[in-house]
C-alpha cells in the first residue's frame, strides 16, 4: 500500500464509480459519505512510513508513488493536509444527506478532494499548477450542472484559472534554474512577473476577482460553498509551497508587498460589496473575497520573518471555522432557495420564519465570518488585527472594515429573512435531520470559539508540522 | 524536408491559422484551422521532442478539434429543428469591416511583441530557437486576442487551446518530461470537452 494511491488514486477511481450510481441520489450520497469518512479515518489513524499491525495482518504505507518518471510524495508530516481536505469533504457530504443537490455533487466532490491533494504533493512542485487547473475544470462542470446555464462569471473563472497554469509552471521551472545560479537577475525579474500575475489569477485577486460574486449568485450555495472553500485554500497552500522553494523569494520585499496590498484590496472590495449586496449568494461571494484577503494579509505578515511558520500555520487554524461557517451559511441558503423563488433579498422576505434553526445557523455563520468575539474565527482575526496594527495600521483598519462590511451585509439579509409578513402562516418547514445537522454545526462553532485551545490549537499544530 | 524547413513550415502554419481563427466567423472553418494548428505544433515540437511525444501533440489537437466540431454540429442541428431560431446559428453574425480592421490592427501589436519578445525569450530559455520563440509568442498573443474579442464557449475553448499550444512548444524545448506532456495533453482535451459541454448550455446563440 502507498499513501498517494490511497489518498489520491483511490478517491479518483471511486469518483468514477460514484458517477455511475449518481442517478440513485440517496445511495450515492450515503456511499460517498461513508467512503469520505473512511478516507478521513485513514488519514487520521494510519501513519505513513511505519508498520501498521491490524490483528494478524501487518503492512506499511509507503510515502512515494512514481508515475512516468515523476513522484507523488505524502510524508507522515503531510497527513494533516490530507486529513483536513477529507474532513471538509466528509462534512459537506454528510450535510448533503438532508439537502437537495445536483446529481454530480458527490462524484465531483470526491474527485476534487483527490485532485487537490495530488496538486500539493506532486514532485516537481510546479506540476501542481496543472492539477489545480484540472480541479478548476471540475469546478466549472459543477457550477454549470448546478445552475443548468452558462454565465459570464463562469467563463471568466475558466479563462483566469487556465491562464494561471502556464505562468506558474514557467515560474516554477525558472525558480529551479535560479536556485542553481542565484545571481541570475534578469531571470529573477521574469520570475517575479510570472509569479505575481500567476498568483493573482490563481487566487482570484484584484483585478481578477469579479467572477466570484457573479458565480455565487447563480450556483446553488451549498455546493458553491464546498468548491469555493476547498479550491482557494489549496491554492494558498500551493502558493506557499511555491514560495518555500527559494529562500530569496520568502524574504523578497516584492512578495511581501504583493500579498499585503492584494490582501488590503480584497478585504476592502469584499467589505464594500457585502454592504451593498441584494442577493445572499453574492453576499457569500463577497464574504469569501474578504476571507481570501485575510489569508493574504496573514501570509504577508509571515513573509519576510526569519520564521514565518506561525503565521502560515494559522491558515490551518483559520480554515476550520471558515469552512464550518460557509457550510452552515450554504446549508441555510440552500433551504431558502428551495422554498423561495431565488436568493434575491426581495424573494426572501419573511422566509427565515419558516426555517428558524437554519436562520440561527446562518446568523452564527455571519458572526463567525466577521470574527465576532467568542466565536471560532475570533482568535485568528484578533491576532491578525493586532499584528497589522503594530506593523502598518491602515491594513489593520482595512481588515476590520472588511469584517464590518460583511457583518452589515449579513445583518441586512437577516433583517429581511425574519421580517413579519403574516404571523399566522409561519410554519416550520425544516426536517429533523436538517435541524440536527445545523445544530451540530452551530454548537461546534460556539465550542471552538469558547475553547480554542481544545478545538483550534490542534489545527495550528498540524499547520506547524505541515510547514516544517 | 529537412528540420529547418519543417520548423519554418510549422511557424507559418501556426501563425496563419491562429490569425484566421481570430478573424473568421464560420465555425467549420475555425475548427479546420484548429486542426491545422495541431500540425504546426507537431512540426515545431518535433524539433525538440521524440517522434512519439511530438505525435501526442498532433493527436491531441485533432481530437480537440473533433470534439468541438462534433459538439458544434450537434448544437447546430438542434437549432435547425427549431423554426424560430436562425438555421445557421452563430455563422449568421457578420462581422463589420471596422471590427475586422480593428482585429488586424491588434495583430500588428502582437507582431511588435514578436519582434521584441522573441530574442528575450531565447536569452531566458536556453535552447529555444528563433522560429520556435516566434511561434510561442504568436500563439499566446493571438490566443489572448481570441479570448478578448469573443465570448462564446467555442471561442473560449479555441482561444485557450491556442494559448496552451504556444506554451507546449516552449515546454517541449525546456522540459521534455513524459508526465508533463501527458498532463498537458489531458488539459487540452479537458478544455475541448468542457467547451463541448458548455456549448450545450450556452442557452442562446452568441457571436462566435
XYZ file of C-alpha atoms in Angstrom:
676
model
C 0.000 0.000 0.000
C 1.205 3.500 -0.606
C -0.096 6.853 0.558
C -0.636 8.625 -2.812
C -2.536 5.619 -4.155
C -4.677 5.527 -1.020
C -5.466 9.248 -0.853
C -5.223 10.325 -4.499
C -5.823 7.477 -6.929
C -8.413 5.567 -4.909
C -10.753 8.574 -4.446
C -10.450 9.418 -8.154
C -11.346 5.873 -9.168
C -14.128 5.835 -6.600
C -15.441 9.140 -8.001
C -15.926 7.414 -11.364
C -17.833 4.647 -9.572
C -19.979 7.233 -7.826
C -20.693 8.841 -11.185
C -22.162 5.540 -12.340
C -24.588 5.427 -9.420
C -25.251 9.178 -9.343
C -28.783 8.621 -10.636
C -29.731 6.953 -7.330
C -29.061 10.051 -5.299
C -29.632 8.724 -1.793
C -27.466 5.684 -2.399
C -24.784 7.833 -3.991
C -24.769 10.278 -1.080
C -24.706 7.514 1.524
C -21.913 5.585 -0.200
C -19.946 8.770 -0.888
C -20.263 9.941 2.714
C -19.214 6.555 4.073
C -16.181 6.439 1.783
C -15.193 10.014 2.637
C -15.484 9.105 6.316
C -13.215 6.102 5.725
C -10.647 8.300 3.984
C -10.767 10.778 6.865
C -10.310 7.978 9.382
C -7.409 6.561 7.381
C -5.737 9.980 7.226
C -6.193 10.320 10.975
C -5.126 6.854 12.039
C -2.713 5.379 9.505
C 0.879 6.547 9.923
C 2.971 6.830 6.780
C 6.284 5.017 6.643
C 5.639 2.907 9.761
C 4.487 -0.687 10.086
C 0.803 -0.926 10.969
C -0.420 -4.022 12.792
C -4.091 -4.937 12.281
C -4.681 -8.253 14.018
C -2.545 -10.793 12.204
C -2.054 -8.517 9.209
C 0.816 -6.054 9.171
C 1.598 -3.587 6.413
C 3.482 -0.401 5.780
C 2.187 2.649 3.932
C 4.920 3.881 1.612
C 5.133 7.661 1.147
C 6.101 7.730 -2.515
C 4.473 6.751 -5.819
C 6.341 7.025 -9.106
C 4.329 7.916 -12.225
C 6.089 8.297 -15.600
C 9.363 9.293 -14.010
C 7.879 11.825 -11.570
C 6.755 11.260 -7.995
C 3.844 11.906 -5.676
C 5.154 12.044 -2.103
C 2.978 12.176 1.016
C 5.106 12.060 4.164
C 3.976 11.473 7.713
C 4.028 15.231 8.372
C 1.846 15.873 5.306
C -1.057 13.899 6.732
C -2.688 16.970 8.375
C -3.414 18.477 4.977
C -4.934 15.205 3.733
C -6.950 14.944 6.918
C -8.217 18.493 6.572
C -9.313 18.023 2.961
C -11.196 14.794 3.636
C -12.654 16.152 6.874
C -14.162 19.010 4.903
C -15.399 16.719 2.123
C -16.968 14.369 4.680
C -18.637 17.233 6.500
C -20.232 18.553 3.298
C -21.216 15.078 2.099
C -22.955 14.260 5.371
C -24.731 17.603 5.160
C -25.915 16.727 1.656
C -27.838 13.732 3.062
C -30.641 16.108 4.008
C -30.237 18.563 1.122
C -31.209 18.882 -2.496
C -28.002 18.999 -4.507
C -27.129 18.335 -8.127
C -26.538 14.770 -9.319
C -22.823 15.426 -9.672
C -22.270 16.836 -6.175
C -20.859 13.650 -4.624
C -18.765 12.313 -7.566
C -17.264 15.705 -8.325
C -16.642 16.420 -4.639
C -14.730 13.168 -4.294
C -12.713 13.815 -7.459
C -11.995 17.353 -6.291
C -10.578 16.082 -2.987
C -8.202 13.659 -4.741
C -7.104 16.230 -7.325
C -6.391 18.926 -4.756
C -4.264 16.549 -2.707
C -2.381 15.478 -5.842
C -1.715 19.148 -6.675
C 0.152 19.712 -3.434
C 2.186 16.518 -3.291
C 3.440 16.099 -6.847
C 7.178 16.489 -7.416
C 8.401 18.731 -9.013
C 6.121 21.082 -7.143
C 5.178 23.277 -10.115
C 3.354 20.423 -11.869
C 0.758 21.087 -9.170
C -0.408 24.117 -11.183
C -1.646 21.738 -13.893
C -3.526 19.634 -11.349
C -5.060 22.766 -9.849
C -6.305 23.582 -13.335
C -7.936 20.150 -13.501
C -9.628 20.962 -10.194
C -10.846 24.267 -11.627
C -12.256 22.488 -14.692
C -14.102 20.097 -12.366
C -15.484 23.121 -10.537
C -16.767 24.574 -13.804
C -18.613 21.361 -14.656
C -20.036 21.503 -11.150
C -21.160 25.126 -11.470
C -22.752 24.635 -14.862
C -24.544 21.412 -13.966
C -25.802 23.110 -10.797
C -27.425 26.078 -12.477
C -28.145 24.448 -15.874
C -26.959 27.583 -17.609
C -23.724 29.218 -18.600
C -22.790 32.534 -17.098
C -20.150 35.118 -17.935
C -18.685 34.714 -14.422
C -18.051 31.027 -15.089
C -16.339 31.881 -18.378
C -14.101 34.373 -16.612
C -13.203 31.767 -13.999
C -12.339 29.326 -16.781
C -10.077 31.830 -18.528
C -8.327 33.070 -15.387
C -7.577 29.621 -13.993
C -6.348 28.329 -17.351
C -4.064 31.309 -17.895
C -2.619 30.970 -14.385
C -1.270 27.493 -15.118
C 1.377 28.248 -17.794
C 2.610 31.268 -15.869
C 3.138 29.262 -12.700
C 4.706 26.296 -14.465
C 7.209 28.568 -16.210
C 7.910 30.452 -12.967
C 8.463 27.126 -11.178
C 10.822 25.934 -13.880
C 12.772 29.190 -13.694
C 12.958 29.050 -9.890
C 14.773 25.719 -10.216
C 17.285 27.415 -12.521
C 17.930 30.411 -10.281
C 18.500 28.149 -7.286
C 21.476 26.806 -9.220
C 22.550 30.308 -10.222
C 21.230 32.889 -7.688
C 22.959 35.795 -9.443
C 20.718 35.429 -12.485
C 18.940 38.774 -12.069
C 17.107 39.008 -15.456
C 15.527 35.636 -14.780
C 14.588 36.798 -11.273
C 12.728 39.779 -12.721
C 10.879 37.479 -15.094
C 10.075 35.117 -12.229
C 8.527 37.969 -10.262
C 6.399 38.951 -13.242
C 5.205 35.413 -13.974
C 4.728 34.526 -10.344
C 2.758 37.568 -9.264
C 0.483 37.502 -12.294
C 0.020 33.755 -11.864
C -0.794 34.129 -8.166
C -3.291 36.894 -8.897
C -5.089 34.757 -11.459
C -4.993 31.612 -9.344
C -6.104 33.250 -6.089
C -8.759 35.421 -7.779
C -7.022 38.581 -6.650
C -7.650 42.086 -7.902
C -8.362 42.615 -10.809
C -9.398 39.004 -11.464
C -11.913 38.698 -8.618
C -15.083 39.717 -10.453
C -16.172 36.166 -11.234
C -16.590 35.300 -7.545
C -19.847 37.142 -6.713
C -21.129 36.565 -10.266
C -20.838 32.785 -9.941
C -22.012 32.825 -6.323
C -25.226 34.462 -7.476
C -26.028 31.680 -9.938
C -24.828 28.436 -8.351
C -26.520 26.545 -5.522
C -24.975 27.943 -2.337
C -24.283 24.603 -0.681
C -22.183 23.152 -3.496
C -20.643 26.553 -4.195
C -19.528 26.814 -0.581
C -17.633 23.495 -0.823
C -15.844 24.159 -4.094
C -15.050 27.716 -3.287
C -13.834 26.850 0.154
C -11.541 23.981 -0.829
C -10.035 25.380 -4.011
C -8.721 28.735 -2.723
C -7.374 27.053 0.419
C -5.415 24.561 -1.669
C -4.310 27.349 -3.990
C -2.964 29.239 -0.957
C -1.103 26.171 0.303
C 0.253 25.647 -3.222
C 1.417 29.271 -3.365
C 3.240 28.851 -0.054
C 4.794 25.620 -1.324
C 5.980 27.630 -4.301
C 7.489 30.399 -2.215
C 9.240 27.998 0.114
C 11.215 26.545 -2.788
C 13.543 29.530 -2.847
C 14.693 31.355 0.253
C 15.188 34.602 -1.685
C 11.504 34.597 -2.608
C 10.363 34.246 1.001
C 12.414 37.252 2.036
C 11.636 39.347 -1.024
C 10.061 42.770 -0.377
C 8.135 42.466 -3.673
C 6.391 39.349 -2.451
C 5.587 40.963 0.927
C 4.220 43.998 -0.891
C 2.156 41.853 -3.244
C 0.450 39.853 -0.510
C -0.107 42.859 1.734
C -1.577 45.096 -0.963
C -3.665 42.324 -2.504
C -4.957 41.409 0.949
C -5.794 45.055 1.617
C -7.653 45.419 -1.692
C -9.535 42.136 -1.297
C -10.826 42.897 2.217
C -11.866 46.403 1.173
C -13.637 45.239 -2.001
C -15.234 42.289 -0.188
C -16.479 44.575 2.574
C -17.903 47.204 0.223
C -19.559 44.588 -1.991
C -21.090 42.824 1.017
C -22.621 46.068 2.318
C -24.489 46.761 -0.912
C -25.455 43.230 -1.917
C -29.032 42.311 -2.856
C -28.554 38.563 -3.062
C -27.434 36.076 -0.410
C -25.295 34.182 -2.922
C -23.463 37.371 -3.842
C -23.009 38.119 -0.155
C -21.266 34.746 0.196
C -19.051 35.629 -2.749
C -18.064 38.954 -1.181
C -17.550 37.317 2.220
C -15.219 34.862 0.568
C -13.322 37.694 -1.116
C -12.816 39.213 2.294
C -11.679 35.846 3.672
C -9.171 35.399 0.828
C -7.953 38.908 1.615
C -7.461 37.960 5.268
C -5.454 34.895 4.266
C -3.261 37.061 2.042
C -2.719 39.508 4.903
C -1.735 36.566 7.129
C 0.798 35.403 4.549
C 2.016 38.987 4.171
C 2.701 39.039 7.911
C 4.699 35.829 7.765
C 6.811 36.502 4.669
C 9.982 38.362 5.492
C 10.198 36.991 9.043
C 13.048 34.657 9.906
C 10.486 32.017 10.898
C 7.213 32.559 9.008
C 5.702 29.230 10.075
C 3.489 30.552 12.924
C 1.602 32.806 10.502
C 1.430 30.180 7.781
C 0.181 27.624 10.310
C -2.628 29.989 11.218
C -4.075 29.307 7.770
C -4.864 25.798 9.034
C -6.438 27.262 12.164
C -8.408 29.799 10.151
C -9.707 27.271 7.691
C -11.789 25.182 10.100
C -14.126 27.930 11.382
C -14.346 29.393 7.883
C -15.355 26.019 6.482
C -17.955 25.448 9.192
C -19.396 28.934 8.724
C -19.574 28.582 4.930
C -21.147 25.137 5.262
C -23.791 26.461 7.672
C -24.450 29.554 5.572
C -24.618 27.496 2.376
C -26.874 24.904 4.027
C -29.332 27.553 5.224
C -29.259 29.422 1.906
C -29.962 26.169 0.047
C -33.061 25.657 2.184
C -34.225 29.209 1.488
C -33.634 28.687 -2.236
C -35.743 25.511 -2.236
C -38.639 27.309 -0.619
C -38.415 30.694 -2.314
C -38.013 31.662 -5.943
C -34.375 32.564 -5.554
C -31.904 34.110 -3.173
C -32.513 37.755 -4.030
C -33.425 39.717 -0.917
C -36.826 40.690 -2.353
C -37.672 36.997 -2.755
C -36.696 36.054 0.792
C -38.924 38.354 2.836
C -40.027 36.506 5.981
C -38.744 33.136 4.812
C -36.477 32.794 7.848
C -39.582 32.358 9.977
C -40.213 29.049 8.243
C -36.638 27.956 8.964
C -35.817 29.169 12.479
C -32.949 26.759 13.141
C -31.421 27.362 9.717
C -31.685 31.096 10.315
C -29.935 30.674 13.636
C -27.179 28.770 11.825
C -26.993 31.498 9.194
C -26.725 34.137 11.916
C -23.853 32.253 13.573
C -22.176 31.840 10.170
C -22.332 35.606 9.618
C -20.872 36.318 13.048
C -18.145 33.720 12.578
C -17.095 35.046 9.181
C -16.629 38.528 10.608
C -14.578 37.301 13.576
C -17.102 38.116 16.298
C -15.793 37.614 19.861
C -16.419 34.214 21.447
C -16.908 32.608 18.051
C -14.488 30.280 16.312
C -12.683 32.667 13.997
C -12.162 35.389 16.602
C -8.653 34.268 17.698
C -7.315 34.404 14.129
C -8.959 37.755 13.394
C -7.659 39.230 16.642
C -4.103 38.053 16.007
C -4.168 39.464 12.512
C -5.625 42.816 13.584
C -3.070 43.191 16.384
C -0.118 42.209 14.217
C -1.033 44.597 11.413
C -1.699 47.431 13.904
C 1.888 47.025 15.053
C 3.283 46.865 11.531
C 1.080 49.134 9.387
C -2.238 50.321 10.925
C -4.095 51.153 7.652
C -4.086 47.465 6.722
C -5.498 46.555 10.142
C -8.245 49.152 9.666
C -8.944 47.682 6.233
C -9.270 44.181 7.713
C -11.708 45.498 10.314
C -13.605 47.405 7.643
C -13.947 44.185 5.617
C -15.403 42.396 8.630
C -17.795 45.251 9.369
C -18.930 45.278 5.733
C -19.640 41.560 5.758
C -21.439 41.965 9.088
C -23.647 44.778 7.765
C -24.465 42.752 4.662
C -25.265 39.666 6.741
C -27.472 41.614 9.132
C -29.328 43.187 6.197
C -30.106 39.680 4.940
C -31.221 38.597 8.392
C -33.488 41.626 8.751
C -35.217 40.607 5.522
C -35.344 36.924 6.447
C -37.117 37.470 9.774
C -39.426 40.289 8.663
C -43.044 39.537 9.587
C -45.367 39.062 6.633
C -48.197 37.050 8.083
C -47.527 35.715 11.613
C -50.387 33.217 11.378
C -48.775 31.403 8.439
C -45.333 30.950 9.947
C -44.953 27.157 9.775
C -41.735 25.278 10.389
C -40.529 23.641 7.181
C -37.288 22.131 8.486
C -36.952 18.386 8.762
C -35.469 16.810 11.869
C -32.185 15.744 10.219
C -31.755 19.253 8.851
C -32.248 20.759 12.304
C -29.855 18.245 13.807
C -27.088 18.969 11.289
C -27.416 22.730 11.691
C -27.426 22.461 15.474
C -24.324 20.257 15.448
C -22.521 22.786 13.247
C -23.664 25.714 15.393
C -22.605 24.063 18.635
C -19.215 23.239 17.113
C -18.740 26.888 16.127
C -19.581 28.012 19.645
C -17.351 25.404 21.281
C -14.424 26.312 19.022
C -14.826 29.927 19.998
C -15.107 29.293 23.720
C -12.413 26.597 23.889
C -9.973 27.411 21.076
C -7.160 25.609 22.928
C -9.026 22.301 22.506
C -10.543 22.659 19.050
C -8.374 25.121 17.114
C -4.918 24.719 18.598
C -4.516 21.131 17.262
C -5.046 22.507 13.743
C -2.407 25.145 14.411
C -0.001 22.388 15.467
C -0.855 20.492 12.299
C -0.065 23.613 10.298
C 3.293 23.977 12.034
C 4.095 20.356 11.232
C 2.992 20.767 7.620
C 5.080 23.912 7.047
C 8.110 22.354 8.734
C 12.183 18.078 -45.942
C 14.954 18.962 -43.502
C 14.454 20.213 -39.945
C 14.828 23.917 -40.732
C 12.170 23.797 -43.442
C 9.849 21.839 -41.156
C 10.303 24.445 -38.475
C 9.630 27.260 -40.914
C 6.535 25.487 -42.198
C 5.380 24.952 -38.617
C 5.704 28.623 -37.731
C 3.948 29.678 -40.922
C 1.067 27.268 -40.281
C 0.505 28.143 -36.613
C 0.694 31.894 -37.150
C -1.581 31.831 -40.187
C -4.274 29.576 -38.779
C -4.315 31.280 -35.391
C -4.824 34.573 -37.214
C -7.635 33.025 -39.243
C -9.212 31.829 -36.010
C -9.245 35.410 -34.821
C -10.985 36.902 -37.832
C -13.134 34.085 -39.277
C -16.798 33.711 -38.395
C -17.769 30.325 -39.801
C -17.313 27.723 -37.076
C -16.489 24.959 -39.549
C -13.522 26.872 -40.922
C -12.380 27.687 -37.401
C -12.431 24.027 -36.412
C -10.409 23.163 -39.503
C -7.976 25.946 -38.588
C -7.642 24.481 -35.093
C -6.858 21.076 -36.579
C -4.283 22.653 -38.903
C -2.750 24.415 -35.911
C -2.078 20.988 -34.383
C 0.012 20.096 -37.438
C 2.110 23.226 -36.948
C 2.551 22.500 -33.249
C 3.648 18.972 -34.116
C 6.236 20.251 -36.608
C 7.643 22.674 -34.032
C 7.663 20.219 -31.126
C 9.268 17.540 -33.297
C 12.410 19.717 -33.348
C 12.850 19.106 -29.613
C 10.882 16.003 -28.677
C 10.931 12.401 -29.818
C 8.551 11.499 -32.647
C 6.274 9.598 -30.249
C 5.906 12.517 -27.890
C 5.522 15.044 -30.694
C 2.796 12.904 -32.232
C 0.884 13.267 -28.972
C 0.574 16.999 -29.743
C -0.774 16.240 -33.172
C -3.293 13.667 -31.977
C -4.437 15.752 -29.013
C -5.021 18.759 -31.292
C -7.028 16.763 -33.783
C -9.050 15.136 -31.037
C -9.799 18.533 -29.529
C -10.917 19.821 -32.936
C -13.060 16.716 -33.447
C -14.696 17.072 -30.039
C -15.512 20.737 -30.551
C -16.638 20.186 -34.139
C -18.963 17.342 -33.176
C -20.477 19.355 -30.350
C -20.961 22.380 -32.576
C -22.574 20.244 -35.280
C -24.972 18.837 -32.691
C -25.866 22.294 -31.433
C -26.455 23.498 -34.984
C -28.666 20.531 -35.867
C -30.637 21.200 -32.682
C -31.139 24.783 -33.766
C -32.305 23.738 -37.225
C -35.174 21.792 -35.724
C -36.495 24.974 -34.105
C -38.260 27.030 -36.697
C -37.900 30.341 -34.873
C -34.135 30.024 -34.487
C -31.587 31.041 -37.113
C -30.695 27.890 -39.017
C -27.033 28.571 -39.294
C -26.546 29.601 -35.705
C -23.700 31.903 -34.927
C -22.415 31.900 -38.501
C -25.232 34.310 -39.325
C -23.499 37.108 -37.460
C -21.476 39.054 -39.960
C -18.510 40.997 -38.753
C -18.486 44.687 -39.666
C -15.488 45.853 -41.664
C -14.385 48.144 -38.837
C -14.219 45.184 -36.437
C -12.196 43.225 -38.965
C -9.755 46.093 -39.390
C -9.506 46.600 -35.641
C -8.651 42.946 -35.111
C -5.963 43.125 -37.738
C -4.611 46.253 -36.069
C -4.326 44.417 -32.763
C -2.467 41.675 -34.593
C 0.073 44.340 -35.520
C 0.594 44.878 -31.804
C 1.272 41.173 -31.454
C 3.792 41.468 -34.285
C 5.565 44.114 -32.216
C 5.558 41.705 -29.298
C 7.116 39.041 -31.503
C 9.829 41.422 -32.652
C 10.736 42.498 -29.119
C 9.974 39.335 -27.213
C 11.494 36.599 -29.358
C 15.160 37.471 -28.652
C 14.362 37.916 -24.950
C 12.652 34.526 -24.819
C 15.690 32.940 -26.456
C 18.012 34.546 -23.922
C 15.992 33.379 -20.897
C 15.120 29.867 -22.062
C 18.234 28.205 -23.367
C 17.718 26.001 -26.369
C 14.672 27.784 -27.753
C 15.282 28.718 -31.392
C 14.167 31.935 -33.032
C 11.348 30.387 -35.046
C 10.089 28.479 -32.038
C 10.015 31.622 -29.934
C 8.083 33.390 -32.713
C 5.516 30.590 -32.644
C 5.296 30.629 -28.834
C 4.693 34.361 -28.596
C 2.461 34.429 -31.666
C 0.182 31.664 -30.414
C -0.015 33.088 -26.896
C -0.689 36.595 -28.202
C -3.328 35.641 -30.757
C -4.910 33.231 -28.249
C -5.282 36.102 -25.793
C -6.831 38.236 -28.529
C -9.353 35.494 -29.314
C -10.226 35.345 -25.609
C -10.614 39.111 -25.525
C -12.721 39.555 -28.655
C -15.074 36.606 -28.479
C -17.369 35.336 -25.736
C -18.844 32.053 -26.951
C -17.793 28.786 -25.328
C -16.402 27.578 -28.658
C -14.213 30.656 -28.999
C -13.036 30.432 -25.413
C -12.040 26.801 -25.930
C -10.206 27.667 -29.159
C -8.509 30.685 -27.557
C -7.355 28.730 -24.518
C -6.118 25.832 -26.635
C -4.192 28.328 -28.791
C -2.504 29.870 -25.743
C -1.663 26.445 -24.349
C -0.299 25.292 -27.707
C 2.218 28.111 -27.565
C 3.127 27.106 -24.062
C 3.511 23.476 -25.168
C 6.057 24.416 -27.811
C 8.134 26.216 -25.170
C 7.891 23.331 -22.713
C 8.817 20.857 -25.421
C 12.216 22.549 -25.519
C 12.861 23.207 -21.855
C 11.150 20.274 -20.103
C 10.727 17.118 -22.186
C 9.065 15.209 -19.339
C 6.652 12.447 -20.254
C 4.307 13.148 -17.340
C 4.248 16.881 -18.023
C 3.350 16.453 -21.671
C 0.809 13.797 -20.772
C -0.797 16.183 -18.290
C -0.804 18.991 -20.857
C -2.483 16.716 -23.398
C -5.047 15.940 -20.689
C -5.581 19.652 -20.081
C -6.158 20.387 -23.769
C -8.588 17.518 -24.157
C -10.367 18.555 -20.948
C -10.722 22.086 -22.277
C -12.160 20.712 -25.517
C -14.596 18.502 -23.600
C -15.553 21.374 -21.337
C -16.059 23.616 -24.363
C -18.296 20.962 -25.902
C -20.200 20.583 -22.622
C -20.645 24.334 -22.244
C -21.849 24.689 -25.835
C -24.904 22.696 -24.841
C -25.581 25.135 -22.005
C -24.898 28.311 -23.931
C -28.617 28.892 -23.911
C -28.725 31.334 -26.779
C -26.794 31.865 -29.954
C -23.923 34.202 -29.247
C -21.483 35.625 -31.761
C -18.628 33.209 -32.253
